[in-house]
Amino acid sequence: MHPLLENFSPEQFQQDLVGWYRDQKRDLPWRRSADPYHIWISEIMLQQTKVDTVIPYYYRFLEAFPTIEALAQAEEDQVMKQWEGLGYYSRARNLHQAVKEVAEEYGGIVPSGKKEFRSLKGVGPYTAGAVLSIAFDKPEPAVDGNVMRVFSRLLCLYEDIGKQSTKSTFEAVLGEILPLTSPSDFNQAVMELGALICTPTSPGCLLCPVQEHCKARAAGVQEELPVKEKKKAPRKQEMAAAIIWNGRGEILIHQRPDKGLLARLWEFPNTAVEKEAERAEEMGAYLEAEASVTPEIERPVQRVEQTFSHLIWNVHVYEGKAERTGLPEGWQWVPLDDIANYALPVAHQKIYKTLVERMELK
């Protein structure tokens, strides 16, 4: 037995935790389905995103792509449009590619073998553990930040949960605690405990079904755990963006590069500009250099913000006009209404929404 499990009763812990889960679990849409594809979609969406945010996306995504085959045959732009607003867009691209692999190599049936499922694009240890245990009831640990927080407290472990070595420790511990019967309920119970009771701040110990097993609570240190090195505050970046019309009532948009932040999403042209007095001028120079468009930047119309884990965009939006010219690859003139068909970053969704509202008032 792992040293951290000394004086810990796995059997009684399993019984207390799973019994509570079966009685108190939330009625979530993916818990009503036994389809591995549906469960897989939910797990990818739930990574780094709150449950309440995911639910409408989950319904909408499955309405658009109800089967493995439907998603595999979809164009990437269609997939990204359905994912628009969920963030961490590489999740959607990897999922799309992985589903194509399932369609081509496994006849559209999600593989239940660990080796086969782990080989799919973007499938890491957590995703594999979650899907294989929940969809196929296999005794595979599913360890993410939520689970590590719970077990840091249960086992009173003062190791940084941001380190891979700590994650490996928890995977080993969970491998010993995980029951051979109903591993699906067990893994979901741990996730539910972290979401509802053993929360990041002010854990609800008095309501906890496994409080008698918790070493941190016994020592009175539950609010000190888990240990995690603080991230640097996100860097602020001043940006200028432009709504450029041509004489046909079309607007200029641009597709981001294949790699990097928000890869391949569409946006209004924009560039980093620090000095307020130079924003319009720099925006014009950027458009001439990148799109061979010579605009008249007429006026500022809006300011929007988008926050990433490491970066905050402060976007100053201008409006102007230019002649309709031929454009290099990655640039398009698009009618206002058609922009709704393109997947946009959050900041540019805000720009588009305000623009539509403004035009409707005219």
Coordinates of C-alpha atoms in Angstrom, one line a residue:
M1 CA 0.0 0.0 0.0
H2 CA 1.2 3.5 -0.8
P3 CA 2.7 5.3 2.3
L4 CA 0.1 8.1 2.0
L5 CA -2.7 5.6 2.6
E6 CA -1.4 4.7 6.1
N7 CA -4.3 4.8 8.5
F8 CA -6.7 5.3 5.6
S9 CA -9.6 2.9 4.9
P10 CA -10.1 2.7 1.2
E11 CA -13.2 0.4 1.5
Q12 CA -15.1 2.6 3.9
F13 CA -14.0 5.7 2.0
Q14 CA -15.4 4.3 -1.2
Q15 CA -18.7 3.3 0.5
D16 CA -19.2 6.7 2.1
L17 CA -18.3 8.7 -1.0
V18 CA -20.2 6.7 -3.7
G19 CA -23.2 6.4 -1.4
W20 CA -23.3 10.2 -1.1
Y21 CA -22.8 10.6 -4.9
R22 CA -25.6 8.3 -5.8
D23 CA -28.0 10.1 -3.5
Q24 CA -26.9 13.7 -4.2
K25 CA -25.4 13.9 -7.7
R26 CA -26.5 16.7 -10.0
D27 CA -28.7 15.9 -13.0
L28 CA -26.3 16.8 -15.8
P29 CA -27.0 16.1 -19.4
W30 CA -24.0 13.9 -20.1
R31 CA -24.9 11.8 -17.1
R32 CA -28.1 10.8 -18.9
S33 CA -26.1 9.2 -21.7
A34 CA -24.1 6.0 -21.9
D35 CA -22.8 6.9 -25.4
P36 CA -18.9 7.2 -25.1
Y37 CA -19.0 9.9 -27.8
H38 CA -21.3 12.1 -25.7
I39 CA -19.2 11.5 -22.6
W40 CA -16.0 12.3 -24.5
I41 CA -17.5 15.6 -25.8
S42 CA -18.5 16.6 -22.3
E43 CA -15.1 15.8 -20.8
I44 CA -13.2 17.9 -23.4
M45 CA -15.6 20.8 -22.9
L46 CA -15.4 20.6 -19.1
Q47 CA -11.6 21.0 -19.1
Q48 CA -10.8 24.5 -17.8
T49 CA -14.5 25.5 -18.2
K50 CA -17.4 25.7 -15.7
V51 CA -20.3 23.3 -15.8
D52 CA -22.9 26.0 -16.2
T53 CA -21.0 27.4 -19.2
V54 CA -20.7 24.0 -20.8
I55 CA -24.3 22.8 -20.7
P56 CA -25.7 25.0 -23.6
Y57 CA -22.6 24.3 -25.7
Y58 CA -22.9 20.6 -25.1
Y59 CA -26.5 20.6 -26.4
R60 CA -25.7 22.8 -29.3
F61 CA -22.6 20.8 -30.3
L62 CA -24.4 17.5 -30.3
E63 CA -27.3 19.0 -32.2
A64 CA -24.9 20.0 -34.9
F65 CA -22.8 16.8 -34.7
P66 CA -25.0 14.1 -33.2
T67 CA -22.6 11.2 -34.2
I68 CA -18.9 10.4 -34.6
E69 CA -19.5 10.4 -38.4
A70 CA -21.2 13.8 -38.4
L71 CA -18.3 15.4 -36.6
A72 CA -15.6 13.6 -38.6
Q73 CA -17.2 14.8 -41.9
A74 CA -17.6 18.4 -40.7
E75 CA -15.3 21.2 -42.0
E76 CA -13.1 22.7 -39.3
D77 CA -14.7 26.1 -39.7
Q78 CA -18.1 24.5 -38.8
V79 CA -16.6 22.9 -35.7
M80 CA -14.9 26.1 -34.6
K81 CA -18.1 28.1 -35.0
Q82 CA -20.0 25.7 -32.7
W83 CA -17.1 25.9 -30.2
E84 CA -17.0 29.7 -30.4
G85 CA -16.8 31.3 -27.0
L86 CA -15.7 28.2 -25.1
G87 CA -12.0 29.1 -25.4
Y88 CA -8.9 26.9 -25.5
Y89 CA -9.6 26.2 -29.1
S90 CA -6.9 23.6 -29.5
R91 CA -9.3 21.3 -27.6
A92 CA -11.8 21.5 -30.4
R93 CA -9.2 21.0 -33.1
N94 CA -7.7 18.0 -31.4
L95 CA -11.1 16.5 -30.7
H96 CA -12.0 17.0 -34.4
Q97 CA -8.8 15.2 -35.5
A98 CA -9.3 12.4 -33.0
V99 CA -12.8 11.8 -34.1
K100 CA -11.6 11.5 -37.7
E101 CA -9.1 8.9 -36.5
V102 CA -11.9 7.0 -34.8
A103 CA -14.0 7.1 -38.0
E104 CA -11.1 5.9 -40.1
E105 CA -9.4 3.4 -37.9
Y106 CA -12.2 2.1 -35.6
G107 CA -15.2 2.2 -37.8
G108 CA -16.7 5.1 -35.9
I109 CA -16.7 3.2 -32.6
V110 CA -14.8 4.9 -29.7
P111 CA -12.1 2.4 -28.6
S112 CA -12.4 1.0 -25.1
G113 CA -8.8 0.0 -24.8
K114 CA -6.5 2.3 -23.0
K115 CA -3.6 2.1 -25.5
E116 CA -5.9 2.7 -28.4
F117 CA -7.8 5.6 -26.8
R118 CA -4.6 7.3 -25.5
S119 CA -3.2 7.2 -29.0
L120 CA -5.9 9.5 -30.3
K121 CA -5.0 13.2 -31.0
G122 CA -5.2 15.3 -27.8
V123 CA -6.1 12.5 -25.4
G124 CA -4.0 12.7 -22.3
P125 CA -4.0 10.7 -19.1
Y126 CA -7.0 12.6 -17.5
T127 CA -9.2 12.4 -20.6
A128 CA -8.4 8.7 -21.0
G129 CA -9.1 8.0 -17.4
A130 CA -12.4 10.0 -17.3
V131 CA -13.8 8.6 -20.5
L132 CA -12.7 5.0 -20.0
S133 CA -14.0 4.9 -16.4
I134 CA -17.3 6.8 -17.0
A135 CA -18.2 5.3 -20.5
F136 CA -16.8 1.8 -20.1
D137 CA -16.7 1.4 -16.3
K138 CA -13.0 0.6 -16.4
P139 CA -10.9 1.1 -13.2
E140 CA -8.8 4.0 -14.6
P141 CA -7.8 7.0 -12.4
A142 CA -8.8 10.4 -13.7
V143 CA -6.6 13.0 -12.0
D144 CA -7.0 16.7 -12.7
G145 CA -6.6 19.8 -10.6
N146 CA -10.0 19.3 -9.0
V147 CA -9.2 15.8 -7.9
M148 CA -5.7 16.8 -6.7
R149 CA -7.3 19.5 -4.5
V150 CA -9.6 16.9 -2.9
F151 CA -6.8 14.4 -2.2
S152 CA -4.3 17.0 -1.1
R153 CA -6.7 17.6 1.8
L154 CA -7.8 14.0 2.4
L155 CA -4.2 12.9 2.7
C156 CA -2.8 16.2 4.0
L157 CA -0.2 16.4 1.3
Y158 CA 2.0 19.6 1.1
E159 CA 3.3 19.1 -2.4
D160 CA 2.8 21.6 -5.2
I161 CA -0.1 20.3 -7.3
G162 CA 1.3 22.2 -10.3
K163 CA 4.2 19.7 -10.6
Q164 CA 4.1 16.6 -12.7
S165 CA 5.7 14.6 -9.8
T166 CA 2.7 15.4 -7.6
K167 CA 0.2 14.4 -10.2
S168 CA 2.1 11.1 -10.6
T169 CA 1.8 10.6 -6.9
F170 CA -2.0 11.1 -7.0
E171 CA -2.3 8.8 -10.0
A172 CA -0.5 6.1 -8.0
V173 CA -2.7 6.7 -4.9
L174 CA -5.9 6.7 -6.9
G175 CA -4.9 3.5 -8.7
E176 CA -4.9 1.8 -5.3
I177 CA -8.1 3.4 -4.0
L178 CA -10.2 3.0 -7.2
P179 CA -12.7 0.2 -6.8
L180 CA -12.9 -2.5 -9.4
T181 CA -16.7 -2.3 -9.2
S182 CA -18.4 1.0 -10.2
P183 CA -15.2 3.0 -11.0
S184 CA -17.5 5.2 -13.0
D185 CA -19.4 6.3 -10.0
F186 CA -16.3 6.6 -7.9
N187 CA -14.5 8.9 -10.3
Q188 CA -17.5 11.1 -10.8
A189 CA -18.1 11.2 -7.1
V190 CA -14.6 12.6 -6.5
M191 CA -15.3 15.2 -9.2
E192 CA -18.6 16.1 -7.6
L193 CA -17.1 16.4 -4.2
G194 CA -14.5 18.8 -5.5
A195 CA -17.2 20.8 -7.4
L196 CA -19.8 21.1 -4.6
I197 CA -18.1 20.5 -1.2
C198 CA -14.3 20.5 -1.3
T199 CA -14.1 23.8 -3.2
P200 CA -11.0 25.9 -3.7
T201 CA -11.9 28.3 -0.9
S202 CA -13.9 27.8 2.2
P203 CA -14.4 24.0 1.8
G204 CA -17.8 22.8 3.3
C205 CA -16.3 20.3 5.7
L206 CA -19.5 20.1 7.8
L207 CA -21.4 18.9 4.8
C208 CA -18.7 16.5 3.6
P209 CA -19.6 12.8 3.4
V210 CA -16.0 11.8 3.9
Q211 CA -15.0 14.2 6.6
E212 CA -14.0 11.4 8.9
H213 CA -11.4 10.3 6.4
C214 CA -9.9 13.7 5.9
K215 CA -6.4 14.2 7.5
A216 CA -6.3 17.9 6.7
R217 CA -9.6 18.5 8.6
A218 CA -8.3 16.5 11.5
A219 CA -5.3 18.8 11.6
G220 CA -7.3 21.9 11.0
V221 CA -5.3 22.8 7.9
Q222 CA -7.9 22.2 5.2
E223 CA -7.8 25.8 4.0
E224 CA -4.0 25.8 3.6
L225 CA -4.2 23.1 1.0
P226 CA -3.6 22.4 -1.8
V227 CA -0.2 24.0 -2.3
K228 CA 0.1 25.6 -5.7
E229 CA 2.7 28.1 -6.9
K230 CA 1.0 31.4 -7.8
K231 CA 1.0 32.3 -11.5
K232 CA 2.3 35.6 -12.7
A233 CA -0.4 38.3 -13.2
P234 CA -1.4 38.4 -16.9
R235 CA 0.4 41.0 -19.0
K236 CA -1.7 43.8 -20.5
Q237 CA -1.4 44.6 -24.2
E238 CA -2.9 47.6 -25.9
M239 CA -4.4 46.8 -29.3
A240 CA -6.0 48.7 -32.2
A241 CA -8.6 47.0 -34.3
A242 CA -10.5 48.3 -37.3
I243 CA -13.9 47.9 -38.9
I244 CA -13.1 48.7 -42.6
W245 CA -16.0 49.0 -45.0
N246 CA -15.7 49.0 -48.8
G247 CA -18.1 50.6 -51.3
R248 CA -20.1 47.4 -51.6
G249 CA -21.1 47.3 -47.9
E250 CA -18.5 44.6 -47.1
I251 CA -16.2 44.4 -44.1
L252 CA -12.5 43.3 -44.0
I253 CA -11.7 40.3 -41.9
H254 CA -8.6 38.3 -41.3
Q255 CA -7.8 34.7 -40.3
R256 CA -5.2 34.2 -37.6
P257 CA -2.1 32.0 -38.3
D258 CA -2.2 28.2 -38.2
K259 CA -0.3 28.1 -34.9
G260 CA -0.3 30.1 -31.7
L261 CA -2.9 32.0 -29.8
L262 CA -6.5 31.5 -31.2
A263 CA -5.1 29.7 -34.2
R264 CA -7.1 30.0 -37.4
L265 CA -10.0 32.0 -35.9
W266 CA -11.3 35.0 -37.9
E267 CA -11.1 38.6 -36.6
F268 CA -11.3 42.2 -37.5
P269 CA -7.8 43.4 -38.5
N270 CA -5.8 44.4 -35.4
T271 CA -2.3 45.1 -34.2
A272 CA -0.5 45.9 -31.0
V273 CA -0.1 49.7 -30.5
E274 CA 1.1 51.3 -27.3
K275 CA 0.8 55.0 -27.9
E276 CA -2.8 56.4 -28.1
A277 CA -1.9 59.2 -30.6
E278 CA -0.5 56.6 -33.0
R279 CA -3.2 54.0 -33.0
A280 CA -5.1 55.0 -36.1
E281 CA -1.9 55.7 -38.0
E282 CA -0.4 52.3 -37.0
M283 CA -3.6 50.5 -37.9
G284 CA -3.4 52.0 -41.4
A285 CA 0.2 51.1 -41.8
Y286 CA -0.5 47.5 -40.7
L287 CA -3.3 47.1 -43.3
E288 CA -1.1 48.4 -46.1
A289 CA 1.7 46.1 -45.2
E290 CA -0.4 42.9 -44.5
A291 CA -3.4 43.2 -46.8
S292 CA -2.4 45.8 -49.4
V293 CA -5.3 47.9 -48.3
T294 CA -5.1 51.7 -47.9
P295 CA -7.8 52.7 -45.5
E296 CA -9.2 56.0 -44.2
I297 CA -9.5 55.5 -40.5
E298 CA -12.3 57.8 -39.5
R299 CA -13.1 57.5 -35.8
P300 CA -12.8 55.4 -32.6
V301 CA -16.1 53.6 -31.9
Q302 CA -15.5 51.1 -29.0
R303 CA -13.2 49.6 -26.5
V304 CA -13.3 45.9 -25.6
E305 CA -11.3 43.6 -23.4
Q306 CA -10.4 39.9 -23.6
T307 CA -8.6 38.1 -20.8
F308 CA -6.4 35.0 -21.2
S309 CA -4.5 33.2 -18.5
H310 CA -1.2 35.1 -19.4
L311 CA -2.5 38.1 -21.3
I312 CA -5.2 40.8 -21.3
W313 CA -6.1 42.4 -24.6
N314 CA -7.3 46.0 -24.3
V315 CA -8.7 46.6 -27.8
H316 CA -9.4 50.1 -29.1
V317 CA -11.8 49.8 -32.1
Y318 CA -11.8 52.2 -35.0
E319 CA -14.0 52.4 -38.1
G320 CA -13.0 53.4 -41.6
K321 CA -13.3 52.7 -45.3
A322 CA -11.2 51.6 -48.2
E323 CA -11.5 50.6 -51.8
R324 CA -12.4 47.0 -52.5
T325 CA -9.1 45.5 -53.7
G326 CA -7.8 42.0 -54.2
L327 CA -6.6 40.5 -51.0
P328 CA -3.8 38.1 -50.0
E329 CA -4.5 34.6 -48.6
G330 CA -6.2 34.8 -45.2
W331 CA -8.0 38.0 -45.8
Q332 CA -11.6 38.4 -47.0
W333 CA -14.2 41.1 -47.8
V334 CA -17.5 39.8 -46.2
P335 CA -21.0 41.2 -45.9
L336 CA -21.9 42.2 -42.4
D337 CA -24.5 39.4 -41.9
D338 CA -22.1 36.7 -43.2
I339 CA -19.6 37.5 -40.4
A340 CA -21.9 35.5 -38.1
N341 CA -20.8 32.3 -39.9
Y342 CA -17.2 32.8 -38.9
A343 CA -15.7 31.7 -35.6
L344 CA -14.4 34.8 -33.8
P345 CA -12.4 35.3 -30.6
V346 CA -14.5 36.8 -27.7
A347 CA -13.2 40.3 -28.2
H348 CA -14.2 40.3 -31.8
Q349 CA -17.6 38.7 -31.0
K350 CA -18.2 41.8 -28.9
I351 CA -17.1 44.1 -31.7
Y352 CA -19.4 42.3 -34.1
K353 CA -22.4 42.4 -31.7
T354 CA -22.1 46.1 -31.1
L355 CA -21.7 46.8 -34.8
V356 CA -24.8 44.9 -35.7
E357 CA -26.8 46.7 -32.9
R358 CA -25.5 50.0 -34.2
M359 CA -26.4 49.3 -37.8
E360 CA -29.9 48.2 -36.7
L361 CA -30.5 51.6 -35.1
K362 CA -29.6 53.5 -38.3

